[in-house]
Coordinates of C-alpha atoms in Angstrom, one line a residue:
M2 CA 0.2 -0.1 0.0
N3 CA 3.0 2.4 0.9
G4 CA 4.2 1.8 -2.6
L5 CA 0.8 2.3 -4.1
K6 CA 0.9 5.7 -2.3
I7 CA 4.5 7.0 -3.2
N8 CA 3.7 6.2 -7.0
Q9 CA 0.6 8.3 -6.7
M10 CA 2.6 11.2 -5.3
K11 CA 5.2 11.0 -8.3
I12 CA 2.3 11.2 -10.8
D13 CA 0.7 14.1 -8.9
V14 CA 4.2 16.0 -9.1
L15 CA 4.4 15.2 -12.9
L16 CA 1.0 16.7 -13.5
L17 CA 1.5 19.9 -11.7
N18 CA 5.1 20.3 -13.6
P19 CA 4.1 22.9 -16.6
K20 CA 6.8 21.3 -18.7
F21 CA 5.5 17.7 -18.4
F22 CA 2.0 19.1 -19.3
A23 CA 2.9 20.9 -22.6
I24 CA 5.1 17.9 -24.1
F25 CA 2.0 15.6 -23.0
F26 CA -0.6 17.8 -24.7
L27 CA 1.6 17.8 -27.8
F28 CA 1.8 14.1 -27.8
L29 CA -1.8 14.0 -27.5
L30 CA -2.1 16.4 -30.6
V31 CA 0.4 14.4 -32.9
S32 CA -1.3 11.2 -32.3
C33 CA -4.9 12.5 -33.1
G34 CA -3.4 14.1 -36.3
E35 CA -1.7 11.1 -37.2
K36 CA -4.9 8.9 -36.5
K37 CA -6.9 11.4 -38.4
E38 CA -4.7 11.3 -41.4
E39 CA -4.5 7.2 -41.2
A40 CA -8.4 7.4 -41.4
V41 CA -9.3 9.8 -44.6
T42 CA -6.2 8.8 -46.7
K43 CA -6.7 6.8 -49.6
P44 CA -4.8 6.2 -52.9
N45 CA -6.5 7.9 -55.9
I46 CA -6.9 5.5 -58.7
I47 CA -6.2 6.3 -62.5
Y48 CA -7.6 3.4 -65.0
I49 CA -6.0 3.9 -68.5
M50 CA -7.3 1.9 -71.2
S51 CA -6.4 2.2 -74.7
D52 CA -8.4 0.2 -77.7
D53 CA -6.7 -2.8 -79.5
H54 CA -3.3 -2.2 -77.9
T55 CA -1.8 -5.5 -77.8
T56 CA 0.6 -7.3 -75.9
Q57 CA 3.0 -7.0 -79.1
G58 CA 3.0 -3.4 -79.2
F59 CA 5.1 -2.9 -76.0
G60 CA 8.5 -3.4 -74.9
I61 CA 7.9 -5.0 -71.6
Y62 CA 6.4 -8.2 -73.3
G63 CA 9.3 -9.2 -75.6
S64 CA 7.6 -9.4 -78.7
R65 CA 9.4 -9.1 -81.9
L66 CA 8.5 -5.4 -81.9
A67 CA 10.4 -4.7 -78.5
G68 CA 13.5 -3.7 -80.0
L69 CA 11.3 -0.8 -81.6
N70 CA 11.0 0.4 -78.4
P71 CA 7.3 1.4 -78.8
T72 CA 6.4 2.4 -75.2
P73 CA 9.0 4.2 -73.0
T74 CA 6.7 5.6 -70.9
L75 CA 4.5 2.8 -70.3
D76 CA 7.1 0.4 -70.1
K77 CA 8.8 2.6 -67.3
I78 CA 5.7 2.5 -65.6
A79 CA 5.1 -1.0 -65.8
R80 CA 8.6 -1.8 -64.5
E81 CA 7.9 0.4 -61.5
G82 CA 4.8 -2.0 -60.4
M83 CA 3.7 -5.6 -61.6
I84 CA 3.2 -6.8 -64.7
F85 CA 0.6 -9.5 -65.7
D86 CA 1.7 -12.0 -68.2
N87 CA -1.3 -14.0 -68.5
A88 CA -4.2 -11.2 -68.4
F89 CA -7.0 -12.4 -71.0
V90 CA -10.1 -11.0 -72.3
S91 CA -13.5 -13.3 -71.9
N92 CA -14.7 -11.8 -75.1
S93 CA -12.3 -9.9 -77.4
I94 CA -14.5 -7.4 -79.0
C95 CA -14.9 -3.8 -78.0
T96 CA -18.6 -3.4 -76.2
P97 CA -18.5 -7.2 -74.2
S98 CA -15.0 -6.5 -73.1
R99 CA -16.0 -2.8 -71.4
A100 CA -19.1 -4.4 -70.2
A101 CA -17.3 -7.3 -68.6
I102 CA -14.6 -4.6 -66.8
I103 CA -17.6 -2.1 -65.8
T104 CA -19.8 -5.1 -64.1
G105 CA -17.5 -7.6 -63.4
Q106 CA -19.7 -10.2 -64.9
N107 CA -19.3 -12.5 -68.2
S108 CA -21.3 -11.5 -71.2
Q109 CA -24.3 -14.1 -70.6
M110 CA -24.5 -12.4 -67.0
N111 CA -24.4 -8.8 -68.1
G112 CA -26.3 -9.3 -71.2
V113 CA -23.9 -7.8 -73.7
L114 CA -22.9 -10.5 -76.2
D115 CA -21.9 -8.3 -79.0
L116 CA -21.5 -4.8 -80.2
D117 CA -25.2 -4.2 -80.0
G118 CA -25.2 -4.4 -76.2
R119 CA -25.8 -1.7 -73.7
I120 CA -25.2 -1.1 -69.7
E121 CA -27.5 1.5 -68.3
P122 CA -26.5 3.4 -65.4
A123 CA -28.3 1.2 -62.7
R124 CA -25.6 -1.9 -63.9
Q125 CA -22.5 0.4 -64.2
F126 CA -21.3 -1.3 -61.0
L127 CA -17.8 -0.2 -60.9
P128 CA -18.5 3.4 -60.4
I129 CA -21.4 2.9 -58.2
E130 CA -19.1 0.8 -55.9
M131 CA -16.2 3.3 -56.0
K132 CA -18.9 6.2 -54.8
K133 CA -20.0 4.1 -51.9
L134 CA -16.4 4.2 -50.8
G135 CA -16.0 7.9 -50.7
Y136 CA -14.4 8.6 -54.2
Q137 CA -15.1 11.1 -56.9
T138 CA -15.6 9.3 -60.3
A139 CA -14.8 10.6 -63.7
I140 CA -14.6 9.0 -67.1
V141 CA -13.1 10.5 -70.2
G142 CA -12.8 9.2 -73.9
K143 CA -14.2 6.2 -75.2
W144 CA -17.2 4.7 -73.8
H145 CA -19.0 2.4 -76.1
L146 CA -21.6 1.0 -74.0
K147 CA -24.4 3.0 -75.6
E148 CA -26.3 4.3 -72.3
E149 CA -25.4 7.6 -70.6
P150 CA -22.6 6.9 -68.2
A151 CA -24.8 8.5 -65.5
A152 CA -23.2 6.5 -62.5
F153 CA -19.8 8.9 -62.9
D154 CA -20.2 12.0 -61.2
Y155 CA -18.2 13.5 -64.3
Y156 CA -18.2 12.2 -68.0
K157 CA -17.0 13.5 -71.3
V158 CA -17.0 10.5 -73.9
L159 CA -16.8 10.0 -77.4
E160 CA -20.1 9.2 -79.3
G161 CA -20.0 5.8 -80.2
Q162 CA -16.7 4.8 -81.7
G163 CA -15.6 8.4 -82.2
H164 CA -13.4 10.0 -84.6
Y165 CA -9.5 10.5 -84.4
F166 CA -9.8 13.8 -85.6
D167 CA -11.8 16.7 -84.1
P168 CA -13.9 14.6 -82.0
T169 CA -17.4 14.8 -80.9
F170 CA -18.0 14.3 -76.9
R171 CA -21.3 13.6 -75.0
V172 CA -21.5 15.6 -71.8
R173 CA -24.2 16.3 -69.2
G174 CA -26.5 19.4 -70.2
N175 CA -30.0 20.5 -70.2
Q176 CA -31.0 18.1 -72.7
S177 CA -31.7 14.7 -72.1
W178 CA -28.7 11.8 -73.1
P179 CA -27.2 12.1 -75.7
E180 CA -28.0 15.2 -77.0
N181 CA -25.9 17.4 -75.3
E182 CA -22.5 17.4 -77.5
V183 CA -19.2 19.4 -78.0
K184 CA -16.8 19.1 -80.8
I185 CA -13.2 19.7 -80.2
S186 CA -10.7 20.2 -82.6
G187 CA -7.3 18.2 -82.3
H188 CA -6.3 14.6 -82.6
S189 CA -8.2 12.1 -80.0
S190 CA -5.4 11.0 -78.0
D191 CA -4.3 14.9 -77.3
V192 CA -7.8 15.9 -76.7
I193 CA -8.9 13.1 -74.6
T194 CA -5.6 13.5 -72.0
D195 CA -6.5 17.3 -72.3
I196 CA -10.0 16.7 -70.8
S197 CA -8.5 14.2 -68.2
L198 CA -5.6 17.0 -67.2
E199 CA -8.6 19.7 -67.3
W200 CA -10.6 17.8 -64.8
L201 CA -7.6 17.1 -62.7
R202 CA -6.8 20.7 -62.4
T203 CA -10.4 22.4 -62.1
E204 CA -12.9 20.1 -61.1
R205 CA -11.5 17.8 -58.9
D206 CA -12.8 17.8 -55.3
T207 CA -9.2 17.4 -53.3
N208 CA -11.1 16.8 -50.0
K209 CA -11.9 13.1 -51.9
P210 CA -9.9 10.5 -53.6
F211 CA -10.5 10.3 -57.2
F212 CA -11.3 7.6 -59.6
L213 CA -10.5 8.9 -63.2
V214 CA -11.2 6.3 -65.9
H215 CA -9.3 7.6 -69.0
Q216 CA -9.9 5.7 -72.2
F217 CA -8.1 6.1 -75.7
K218 CA -9.7 5.5 -79.1
A219 CA -6.2 4.6 -80.4
P220 CA -4.9 2.5 -81.8
H221 CA -8.3 1.3 -83.1
D222 CA -8.5 1.0 -86.9
D223 CA -8.1 2.7 -89.3
F224 CA -4.9 4.0 -87.3
E225 CA -5.1 7.8 -88.0
N226 CA -2.0 9.0 -86.1
A227 CA -1.5 12.9 -85.2
P228 CA 0.6 14.3 -88.0
R229 CA 3.6 15.0 -86.0
Y230 CA 4.1 11.4 -86.0
E231 CA 4.2 10.8 -89.9
D232 CA 7.8 10.2 -89.7
Y233 CA 8.2 8.0 -87.0
L234 CA 9.7 4.6 -87.9
K235 CA 9.3 6.1 -91.6
D236 CA 12.6 4.5 -92.7
V237 CA 12.6 1.4 -90.3
F238 CA 11.7 -2.2 -91.4
I239 CA 9.2 -3.7 -88.9
P240 CA 10.0 -7.1 -88.0
E241 CA 7.4 -9.5 -89.5
P242 CA 6.1 -12.7 -87.8
E243 CA 6.9 -15.9 -89.5
S244 CA 3.2 -16.9 -89.4
L245 CA 2.5 -14.2 -91.9
Y246 CA 3.7 -16.4 -94.7
E247 CA 3.4 -19.8 -93.6
R248 CA 0.6 -20.8 -91.1
G249 CA 1.8 -24.2 -90.4
N250 CA -1.0 -26.5 -88.6
N251 CA -2.7 -23.5 -87.1
G252 CA -6.3 -23.7 -87.4
S253 CA -8.9 -26.5 -88.1
E254 CA -11.7 -27.3 -90.8
A255 CA -13.6 -24.9 -88.8
T256 CA -11.1 -21.9 -89.7
R257 CA -9.7 -23.3 -93.0
G258 CA -12.4 -25.6 -94.5
E259 CA -11.9 -28.8 -96.5
N260 CA -8.5 -28.7 -98.5
D261 CA -8.0 -25.0 -97.0
S262 CA -10.9 -23.6 -99.2
L263 CA -12.4 -21.3 -96.3
T264 CA -9.3 -19.8 -96.1
R265 CA -10.4 -17.5 -98.7
I266 CA -13.3 -16.3 -96.7
I267 CA -12.4 -16.8 -93.0
G268 CA -10.7 -14.3 -90.8
S269 CA -9.6 -10.8 -92.4
S270 CA -6.2 -10.8 -93.7
V271 CA -2.9 -8.9 -94.6
S272 CA -2.4 -10.6 -97.9
H273 CA -4.8 -11.3 -100.4
R274 CA -6.3 -14.1 -99.1
N275 CA -9.2 -13.2 -97.8
L276 CA -11.4 -12.3 -100.7
I277 CA -14.2 -10.5 -98.6
R278 CA -11.9 -8.2 -96.3
N279 CA -8.2 -7.7 -96.3
Q280 CA -5.8 -5.0 -95.0
A281 CA -5.2 -2.9 -97.9
M282 CA -9.0 -2.2 -98.6
N283 CA -8.7 -0.5 -95.2
I284 CA -5.5 1.3 -94.9
Y285 CA -5.0 2.6 -98.6
V286 CA -7.7 5.6 -98.0
D287 CA -7.0 7.5 -101.4
S288 CA -7.3 4.1 -103.5
S289 CA -10.0 2.4 -105.5
I290 CA -10.1 -0.5 -103.2
H291 CA -10.6 1.5 -99.8
R292 CA -13.6 -0.5 -98.2
N293 CA -14.5 -2.2 -101.5
Y294 CA -15.4 -5.0 -99.4
R295 CA -17.1 -8.0 -101.2
D296 CA -20.0 -10.4 -99.7
A297 CA -19.7 -13.7 -99.1
S298 CA -22.7 -14.4 -101.2
D299 CA -20.6 -13.1 -104.3
I300 CA -18.1 -15.4 -103.8
K301 CA -17.7 -18.0 -106.7
S302 CA -17.4 -21.7 -106.1
S303 CA -14.3 -21.6 -108.3
E304 CA -12.7 -19.0 -105.9
Y305 CA -12.8 -21.6 -102.8
V306 CA -9.4 -22.9 -103.9
K307 CA -6.5 -23.6 -101.5
W308 CA -4.4 -20.3 -100.9
V309 CA -0.7 -20.4 -102.0
M310 CA 1.2 -17.4 -101.4
D311 CA 4.1 -17.2 -104.2
D312 CA 6.8 -14.9 -104.4
A313 CA 5.1 -11.7 -105.8
E314 CA 2.4 -12.3 -103.0
K315 CA 4.9 -12.1 -100.4
K316 CA 6.2 -9.3 -101.8
Y317 CA 2.8 -7.4 -101.7
T318 CA 1.9 -8.9 -98.3
S319 CA 5.2 -7.4 -96.9
K320 CA 4.4 -4.0 -98.3
V321 CA 1.0 -4.0 -96.8
Y322 CA 2.2 -5.4 -93.2
Q323 CA 5.0 -2.7 -93.1
D324 CA 2.3 0.0 -93.9
Y325 CA -0.1 -1.5 -91.3
L326 CA 2.2 -1.8 -88.6
K327 CA 3.8 1.9 -89.1
K328 CA 0.3 3.2 -88.9
Y329 CA -0.8 1.2 -85.9
L330 CA 2.5 2.1 -84.0
R331 CA 2.2 5.7 -84.5
C332 CA -1.0 5.6 -82.8
V333 CA 0.3 3.9 -79.9
K334 CA 3.3 6.4 -80.0
G335 CA 0.5 8.7 -79.4
V336 CA -0.8 7.0 -76.2
D337 CA 2.4 6.6 -74.9
D338 CA 3.3 10.1 -74.9
N339 CA 0.2 11.3 -73.7
V340 CA 0.4 8.9 -70.6
K341 CA 3.7 10.7 -70.1
R342 CA 1.4 14.1 -69.9
L343 CA -0.7 12.3 -67.4
M344 CA 2.3 11.0 -65.3
D345 CA 4.2 14.6 -65.5
Y346 CA 0.8 16.2 -63.9
L347 CA 0.7 13.8 -61.2
E348 CA 4.5 14.0 -60.4
A349 CA 4.3 17.9 -60.4
E350 CA 1.3 17.9 -58.4
G351 CA 2.4 15.6 -55.8
L352 CA 0.1 13.2 -56.6
L353 CA 2.0 10.1 -58.1
D354 CA 3.1 7.9 -55.5
N355 CA -0.3 8.3 -53.6
T356 CA -2.2 7.5 -57.2
I357 CA -2.7 3.7 -58.3
I358 CA -2.1 3.7 -61.9
V359 CA -3.4 1.0 -64.0
Y360 CA -3.0 0.6 -67.6
T361 CA -4.5 -2.2 -70.0
G362 CA -6.2 -2.6 -73.4
D363 CA -9.6 -3.4 -74.1
Q364 CA -8.3 -6.7 -75.7
G365 CA -5.3 -8.2 -77.7
F366 CA -5.0 -7.4 -81.6
M367 CA -3.7 -9.8 -84.6
L368 CA -0.7 -7.9 -85.9
G369 CA -0.4 -10.1 -89.1
E370 CA 0.1 -13.7 -87.2
H371 CA -1.3 -16.4 -89.1
D372 CA -1.9 -13.7 -91.8
Y373 CA -4.9 -12.2 -89.5
I374 CA -5.8 -8.6 -88.5
D375 CA -8.2 -7.5 -85.8
K376 CA -9.4 -9.1 -83.1
R377 CA -12.0 -11.6 -82.0
W378 CA -10.1 -14.9 -82.0
M379 CA -9.1 -17.0 -79.1
Y380 CA -5.5 -17.0 -80.3
D381 CA -3.2 -15.5 -77.7
E382 CA -2.4 -12.3 -79.8
S383 CA -6.2 -11.5 -79.8
M384 CA -7.1 -12.8 -76.4
R385 CA -4.3 -11.6 -74.0
M386 CA -4.4 -8.1 -72.7
P387 CA -1.5 -5.5 -71.5
F388 CA -1.9 -5.2 -67.9
F389 CA 0.3 -3.7 -65.3
V390 CA -0.3 -1.6 -61.9
R391 CA 2.0 1.1 -60.4
Y392 CA 1.6 1.9 -56.6
P393 CA 4.9 2.1 -54.8
E394 CA 3.4 2.0 -51.3
K395 CA 1.9 -1.5 -51.8
I396 CA 3.4 -3.0 -54.8
K397 CA 7.1 -3.9 -55.5
A398 CA 8.6 -2.5 -58.3
G399 CA 10.4 -5.0 -61.2
S400 CA 7.5 -7.6 -60.0
R401 CA 5.8 -9.9 -62.3
T402 CA 3.2 -12.6 -62.3
D403 CA 2.3 -15.4 -64.5
A404 CA -1.1 -15.6 -62.4
I405 CA -4.0 -16.0 -64.7
I406 CA -6.4 -13.2 -64.6
N407 CA -9.2 -12.1 -66.9
N408 CA -11.3 -8.7 -67.5
T409 CA -14.2 -9.5 -65.0
D410 CA -11.3 -9.6 -62.3
F411 CA -10.8 -6.0 -62.6
A412 CA -13.5 -4.3 -61.0
P413 CA -13.2 -6.6 -57.9
T414 CA -9.5 -6.0 -57.6
I415 CA -10.0 -2.1 -58.0
I416 CA -13.0 -1.9 -55.6
E417 CA -10.3 -4.0 -53.0
L418 CA -7.9 -1.8 -53.6
A419 CA -9.9 1.3 -52.6
G420 CA -10.6 -0.5 -49.5
G421 CA -14.0 -2.4 -50.3
T422 CA -15.3 -5.8 -50.5
T423 CA -16.1 -7.6 -53.7
P424 CA -20.0 -7.5 -54.2
E425 CA -21.3 -11.1 -54.5
Y426 CA -23.0 -10.2 -57.7
M427 CA -19.7 -9.7 -59.7
Q428 CA -18.2 -13.0 -61.1
G429 CA -14.9 -11.9 -61.2
K430 CA -12.3 -12.3 -58.3
S431 CA -9.8 -9.8 -56.6
F432 CA -6.2 -10.2 -57.2
K433 CA -5.4 -7.6 -54.5
T434 CA -3.3 -10.2 -52.6
I435 CA -1.1 -11.0 -55.9
L436 CA -0.5 -7.3 -56.3
E437 CA 0.7 -6.6 -52.6
T438 CA 2.7 -10.1 -52.0
G439 CA 3.9 -11.0 -55.4
T440 CA 2.7 -14.4 -54.7
E441 CA 0.0 -16.5 -56.6
P442 CA -2.4 -18.1 -53.7
A443 CA -2.6 -22.0 -54.1
N444 CA -6.1 -21.4 -54.9
W445 CA -6.1 -18.9 -57.4
Q446 CA -7.9 -19.8 -60.7
K447 CA -6.0 -22.1 -63.0
A448 CA -7.7 -21.6 -66.2
T449 CA -9.9 -18.7 -67.9
Y450 CA -13.1 -18.8 -69.9
Y451 CA -13.2 -17.4 -73.6
R452 CA -16.1 -17.1 -75.6
Y453 CA -16.9 -15.0 -78.8
W454 CA -20.6 -14.7 -79.3
M455 CA -20.6 -12.9 -82.9
H456 CA -20.5 -14.7 -85.9
L457 CA -19.0 -14.1 -89.3
A458 CA -19.4 -10.2 -88.4
H459 CA -18.3 -7.0 -90.0
K460 CA -16.9 -8.9 -93.1
H461 CA -13.7 -10.1 -90.6
Q462 CA -15.5 -13.5 -90.8
N463 CA -14.7 -15.0 -87.5
P464 CA -16.8 -18.3 -86.8
A465 CA -18.2 -18.2 -83.2
H466 CA -16.6 -20.1 -80.8
F467 CA -15.7 -21.0 -77.1
G468 CA -13.0 -22.4 -74.9
I469 CA -10.8 -22.7 -71.9
R470 CA -7.0 -21.4 -71.5
T471 CA -4.7 -22.8 -68.6
K472 CA -0.8 -21.7 -68.3
D473 CA 0.1 -24.6 -70.4
Y474 CA -3.0 -25.5 -72.6
K475 CA -5.7 -24.0 -74.8
L476 CA -8.8 -26.0 -75.9
I477 CA -11.3 -24.2 -78.4
F478 CA -14.4 -25.3 -80.0
F479 CA -15.6 -23.8 -82.9
Y480 CA -19.6 -24.4 -83.2
G481 CA -19.9 -21.9 -86.4
K482 CA -23.4 -20.7 -85.6
Y483 CA -24.6 -17.2 -84.7
Y484 CA -26.7 -17.2 -81.1
V485 CA -30.0 -16.4 -82.8
D486 CA -31.5 -19.6 -84.6
T487 CA -31.4 -18.0 -88.2
D488 CA -33.0 -21.3 -89.3
N489 CA -36.4 -20.6 -87.4
P490 CA -38.4 -18.4 -89.8
N491 CA -39.9 -17.0 -86.4
N492 CA -36.8 -15.6 -85.3
E493 CA -36.0 -12.1 -85.9
W494 CA -32.5 -10.4 -86.1
D495 CA -30.5 -7.4 -87.2
T496 CA -30.5 -8.4 -90.8
K497 CA -29.4 -4.8 -92.1
N498 CA -26.3 -5.0 -89.4
W499 CA -23.3 -3.9 -91.3
G500 CA -21.1 -6.5 -92.9
N501 CA -22.4 -9.9 -91.2
D502 CA -23.3 -13.3 -92.4
F503 CA -25.1 -14.4 -89.5
A504 CA -27.2 -16.7 -91.4
T505 CA -24.3 -18.8 -92.6
T506 CA -23.2 -21.9 -90.9
T507 CA -19.4 -22.9 -90.8
P508 CA -18.0 -26.1 -89.8
A509 CA -17.6 -27.3 -86.3
A510 CA -14.2 -28.4 -85.2
W511 CA -12.0 -28.6 -82.2
E512 CA -8.3 -26.9 -81.9
F513 CA -5.8 -27.8 -79.0
Y514 CA -2.6 -26.1 -78.4
D515 CA 0.5 -27.2 -76.1
L516 CA 1.5 -23.7 -75.2
T517 CA 4.8 -25.2 -73.4
K518 CA 5.9 -26.4 -76.8
D519 CA 4.1 -24.3 -79.4
P520 CA 3.7 -20.7 -77.7
K521 CA 2.6 -19.3 -81.3
E522 CA 0.1 -21.7 -81.9
M523 CA 1.2 -23.3 -85.2
N524 CA 0.5 -26.7 -84.8
N525 CA -3.3 -27.5 -83.7
A526 CA -2.6 -30.9 -81.7
Y527 CA -6.2 -31.8 -81.4
K528 CA -5.8 -35.4 -82.7
E529 CA -2.7 -36.5 -81.5
P530 CA -3.2 -39.5 -79.2
T531 CA -0.4 -38.2 -77.0
Y532 CA -2.8 -35.5 -75.6
S533 CA -6.1 -37.5 -75.3
E534 CA -5.9 -37.6 -71.4
T535 CA -5.3 -33.8 -71.1
I536 CA -7.8 -32.6 -74.0
A537 CA -10.5 -34.9 -71.8
D538 CA -9.8 -33.2 -68.5
L539 CA -9.6 -29.9 -70.1
K540 CA -13.5 -30.5 -71.7
K541 CA -14.5 -31.6 -68.1
Q542 CA -13.4 -28.3 -66.7
L543 CA -14.6 -26.6 -69.5
I544 CA -18.1 -28.0 -68.7
Q545 CA -17.7 -27.0 -64.9
M546 CA -16.5 -23.6 -66.0
R547 CA -19.8 -22.9 -68.1
E548 CA -22.0 -24.0 -65.6
D549 CA -20.2 -22.0 -62.7
L550 CA -20.3 -18.7 -65.0
N551 CA -23.7 -19.3 -66.4
E552 CA -22.1 -19.6 -69.9
T553 CA -24.1 -22.4 -71.0
D554 CA -26.1 -23.0 -73.8
V555 CA -29.7 -24.1 -72.3
N556 CA -31.1 -20.7 -73.9
Y557 CA -29.7 -21.3 -77.2
P558 CA -30.8 -25.1 -78.3
H559 CA -29.4 -24.6 -81.8
I560 CA -25.9 -24.3 -80.4
Q561 CA -26.3 -26.9 -77.9
R562 CA -27.2 -29.6 -80.6
V563 CA -24.1 -28.6 -82.5
I564 CA -22.2 -28.9 -79.1
D565 CA -23.5 -32.5 -78.1
E566 CA -23.1 -33.7 -82.0
H567 CA -19.2 -32.8 -81.7
W568 CA -18.4 -33.1 -78.0
N569 CA -16.6 -36.1 -78.8
D570 CA -15.4 -35.4 -82.2

């Protein structure tokens, strides 16, 4: 008891000491201040997405084009964070990919199967969830989901696909969507960046963290670069893919036809191979062949012959390829330079290190591989998305992962990086743990699902297909039918939709690629007995994945019949 009295006397003396009281009061102020700062500080997030910027068009992905150093700014950002080598799109076409990103759901669940799909404000889930977490939200640039992006606090978005030069933007105003428009002079990549910078400077609420979605039109076809890039790569030979001239055993009867006869109409080409649409028809604006596409119905039976590329055709194909790639890479250069403008602003304002930078493209793109152009295919160049994240506080610089992610995983991850939890209605999974630890959890997904719902669309002539991709293997089933049963006279569909041959059925067939031995997908090994057990296991996984994701064909019996008939081929 005496000890307690003595200690109490010491405490009383300290409390009466003015110096002690001052120090103690200062400590309380500092402690409270620190707690308050921790409570309100959240990272800003800028999600940057270009259109059709494929992994071949970077330095960091080590493609044949890496030596050209096409993306110095983007490569720097990527190396200061984490690079994903296995990021994949679930449906390689603009509108469905964007719908998957904003909803965290696959095509059947979000209802956007093709370019006619739309996402109304009530289902613009990503900005809705970000606002719940206290973020100010904005979207600038390409939107392409038809409905007003009203879930964002601010928007200034291109009309539809938008134009490269002097683009028109849809904004909030006195009239109803989409009547409020402003036209701005300049190249779209520059103008979109101007708008984002202006929003950051003048309209951002500095008392809130911000979530800015900055989306370029470039490098979507027809690849119109700003004039200042006209001499970029002018005298440089662009490395060519070997498969541009020799396709090997890539493909199947579904994509090549019996005796290669369908190669003349399936898959738009760099060469003259595709009689309906090839790249010269797109890029030579001042020529008589510009957009002089043919209709499949006009192709004579005598023209369905095996494609042979002689020396004269190789020379022509090389010329088209060189012009194609230079146009594409000049647009990429404009994207890279404008991203630097964003980064410079963030650094100058002291915002850079507290801002999570996400960069991706809405899907991949074929740059002449297998003599294909455009996207849509499940082949890796079309299916793989560039994806990297910079955030020094939580993500180790120079990190890289081969964990499989897809575009439905983006929204859950962004929400969790912002301090939230993944909503139950989202199908995607957050990979926040992978970003922060650099380690792929043991229970992380081992495969990703893909489905291209459109069929012989826009004269690119890609057959409808679905499949599964793991780190080591890929299995694709081409079922070759439009999702509306065009044989049923009672059904209606958009027969006037441009460039579509929906009513034509193409052969059903399987393709299998051993990506450990054949990363460029030059050998369809589906019929090789060595892989029979592997293929059987992949089919089991595919069935389960389709059920889990609500991606079966129970609502499309005309497609299910084809699946049933050919499942065991």
